[in-house]
Amino acid sequence: SRSYFYHKNPEILSIYPQYGFTAGGTPILVELDAPVYGSVVYCRFQFVSDYEDFSIIEGKLVSSKLVECLSPEATEGNHTAQISISDNLSDFSTTSDFIYIPTPSIHSFYPSSGPVHGGTLISIEGTSFTLETFNDLEQSVKCRFGESPSSIVNAQVISDEVIQCVT
């Protein structure tokens, strides 16, 4: 005789972070209320502005109730995706919103050199430096000079097109 095992579809309790850049690649931790039973887990990103536009990617099972998903690139005009989880590609969990924000880009910076001991004010010009909807993110804007962790300094957001850092 064969057995059939029924299990409840999990519900999403939380996701972290709740937003990431349109370029994709944001690791998202998804906390579930019930375990996922398969050895493979999938993350579906259903874009709110066009429900026919979605991506399904393989997630990483961190624990039976915690899944890591890597956000896909957002298509043009899509700013919110509903994340859901599945272990069989047929039955999906409840959804939680993931918000895409514009990916900052750097066009130029000046000056291009300064003293070895640091202390030089660097102005960086680009786009999408301010995140008016996400003021808390502005507190985490950083500049990195070199590869070591000690080369990371806080940035001051001047405008959407300019940030400044001291080396």
Coordinates of C-alpha atoms in Angstrom, one line a residue:
S1 CA 0.0 0.0 0.0
R2 CA 1.2 3.5 -0.7
S3 CA 0.8 6.5 1.5
Y4 CA -0.1 10.1 0.5
F5 CA 1.2 12.8 2.8
Y6 CA -0.7 16.0 3.0
H7 CA 0.9 19.1 4.4
K8 CA -0.4 22.6 4.9
N9 CA 0.9 25.3 2.6
P10 CA 3.1 27.6 4.6
E11 CA 2.2 31.2 5.2
I12 CA 4.8 33.9 5.1
L13 CA 5.4 35.5 8.5
S14 CA 8.0 38.0 7.4
I15 CA 10.6 38.9 4.8
Y16 CA 13.8 40.8 5.3
P17 CA 14.7 43.1 3.7
Q18 CA 11.3 44.3 2.3
Y19 CA 13.0 46.2 -0.5
G20 CA 15.9 46.0 -2.9
F21 CA 17.3 47.4 -6.1
T22 CA 15.8 47.0 -9.6
A23 CA 19.0 45.5 -10.8
G24 CA 18.1 42.4 -8.7
G25 CA 20.5 40.2 -6.6
T26 CA 19.1 41.2 -3.2
P27 CA 19.3 38.2 -0.8
I28 CA 15.8 38.0 1.0
L29 CA 15.1 35.9 4.0
V30 CA 11.6 34.6 4.1
E31 CA 10.2 33.3 7.4
L32 CA 7.4 30.7 7.2
D33 CA 4.9 29.5 9.8
A34 CA 5.1 25.9 8.7
P35 CA 8.0 23.8 7.4
V36 CA 8.9 23.2 3.8
Y37 CA 9.1 19.4 3.2
G38 CA 10.9 19.2 -0.2
S39 CA 14.6 19.2 -0.6
V40 CA 14.3 21.9 -3.2
V41 CA 12.4 25.2 -2.7
Y42 CA 11.3 27.8 -5.2
C43 CA 10.7 31.5 -4.9
R44 CA 8.1 33.1 -7.1
F45 CA 8.2 36.9 -7.8
Q46 CA 4.8 38.0 -9.2
F47 CA 4.9 41.6 -10.4
V48 CA 1.9 43.5 -9.2
S49 CA 1.7 45.8 -12.3
D50 CA 1.4 42.8 -14.6
Y51 CA 0.4 39.5 -13.1
E52 CA 1.5 37.6 -16.2
D53 CA 5.0 38.9 -15.5
F54 CA 6.7 36.7 -12.9
S55 CA 10.0 34.9 -12.2
I56 CA 10.5 31.6 -10.4
I57 CA 13.9 30.9 -9.1
E58 CA 15.4 28.2 -6.9
G59 CA 15.7 29.3 -3.3
K60 CA 18.0 28.1 -0.6
L61 CA 16.6 26.3 2.4
V62 CA 18.3 27.8 5.4
S63 CA 16.1 25.8 7.9
S64 CA 12.7 24.1 7.6
K65 CA 11.0 27.4 8.1
L66 CA 13.5 29.9 6.7
V67 CA 14.2 30.3 2.9
E68 CA 16.6 32.6 1.2
C69 CA 15.6 34.0 -2.2
L70 CA 17.7 36.1 -4.5
S71 CA 15.6 38.9 -6.1
P72 CA 15.4 38.8 -9.9
E73 CA 15.9 42.0 -12.0
A74 CA 12.7 44.0 -12.1
T75 CA 11.2 44.5 -15.5
E76 CA 10.5 48.0 -16.8
G77 CA 7.7 49.7 -14.9
N78 CA 7.5 47.1 -12.1
H79 CA 8.1 48.4 -8.6
T80 CA 6.4 45.8 -6.4
A81 CA 6.6 42.0 -6.5
Q82 CA 4.6 39.5 -4.4
I83 CA 6.9 36.8 -3.1
S84 CA 5.6 33.3 -2.5
I85 CA 7.3 30.0 -1.7
S86 CA 6.7 26.4 -3.1
D87 CA 8.4 23.0 -2.8
N88 CA 6.6 21.5 -5.8
L89 CA 5.9 24.4 -8.2
S90 CA 2.1 23.8 -7.9
D91 CA 1.2 24.9 -4.4
F92 CA 2.5 28.2 -3.2
S93 CA 2.5 30.0 0.2
T94 CA 0.7 33.2 1.0
T95 CA 2.4 36.3 -0.5
S96 CA 4.4 39.2 0.9
D97 CA 5.3 42.4 -0.9
F98 CA 8.9 43.1 -2.0
I99 CA 9.4 46.7 -3.2
Y100 CA 11.9 47.5 -5.9
I101 CA 13.8 50.8 -5.7
P102 CA 15.9 52.4 -8.4
T103 CA 19.5 51.1 -8.5
P104 CA 22.0 54.0 -7.9
S105 CA 24.6 54.6 -10.5
I106 CA 27.8 56.7 -10.4
H107 CA 28.7 58.9 -13.3
S108 CA 31.7 60.8 -11.9
F109 CA 33.6 61.8 -8.7
Y110 CA 36.0 64.5 -7.8
P111 CA 38.7 65.0 -6.8
S112 CA 40.3 61.8 -8.2
S113 CA 43.2 61.8 -5.7
G114 CA 44.2 63.0 -2.3
P115 CA 46.7 62.6 0.5
V116 CA 47.5 59.0 1.7
H117 CA 46.4 59.9 5.3
G118 CA 42.9 60.7 4.1
G119 CA 40.6 63.6 5.1
T120 CA 39.7 64.5 1.5
L121 CA 36.1 65.4 0.8
I122 CA 34.9 63.5 -2.3
S123 CA 31.8 64.5 -4.2
I124 CA 30.2 61.7 -6.2
E125 CA 27.7 62.5 -9.0
G126 CA 25.2 60.0 -10.3
T127 CA 21.5 59.1 -10.0
S128 CA 19.1 57.6 -7.5
F129 CA 21.0 58.5 -4.4
T130 CA 18.0 59.7 -2.4
L131 CA 15.3 57.4 -1.5
E132 CA 12.5 59.7 -0.5
T133 CA 10.1 56.8 0.3
F134 CA 12.7 55.0 2.3
N135 CA 14.3 57.7 4.5
D136 CA 15.8 55.0 6.8
L137 CA 18.0 53.8 3.9
E138 CA 19.6 57.2 3.5
Q139 CA 21.2 56.5 6.9
S140 CA 23.0 53.4 5.5
V141 CA 24.6 55.0 2.4
K142 CA 28.3 54.3 2.5
C143 CA 31.5 54.9 0.4
R144 CA 34.2 52.3 0.2
F145 CA 37.8 53.3 -0.6
G146 CA 39.8 50.1 -1.2
E147 CA 39.0 46.5 -0.1
S148 CA 39.4 46.4 3.6
P149 CA 36.3 46.8 6.0
S150 CA 38.1 49.8 7.5
S151 CA 37.9 51.6 4.2
I152 CA 34.1 51.9 4.4
V153 CA 32.8 55.3 5.6
N154 CA 29.4 57.0 6.0
A155 CA 28.2 59.1 3.1
Q156 CA 26.2 62.3 3.3
V157 CA 23.3 62.4 0.8
I158 CA 23.2 65.9 -0.7
S159 CA 20.6 65.3 -3.4
D160 CA 19.4 62.6 -5.7
E161 CA 22.5 63.3 -7.9
V162 CA 25.2 64.0 -5.3
I163 CA 26.7 62.3 -2.2
Q164 CA 29.8 63.2 -0.3
C165 CA 32.3 61.2 1.6
V166 CA 35.5 61.9 3.5
T167 CA 38.4 59.5 2.8

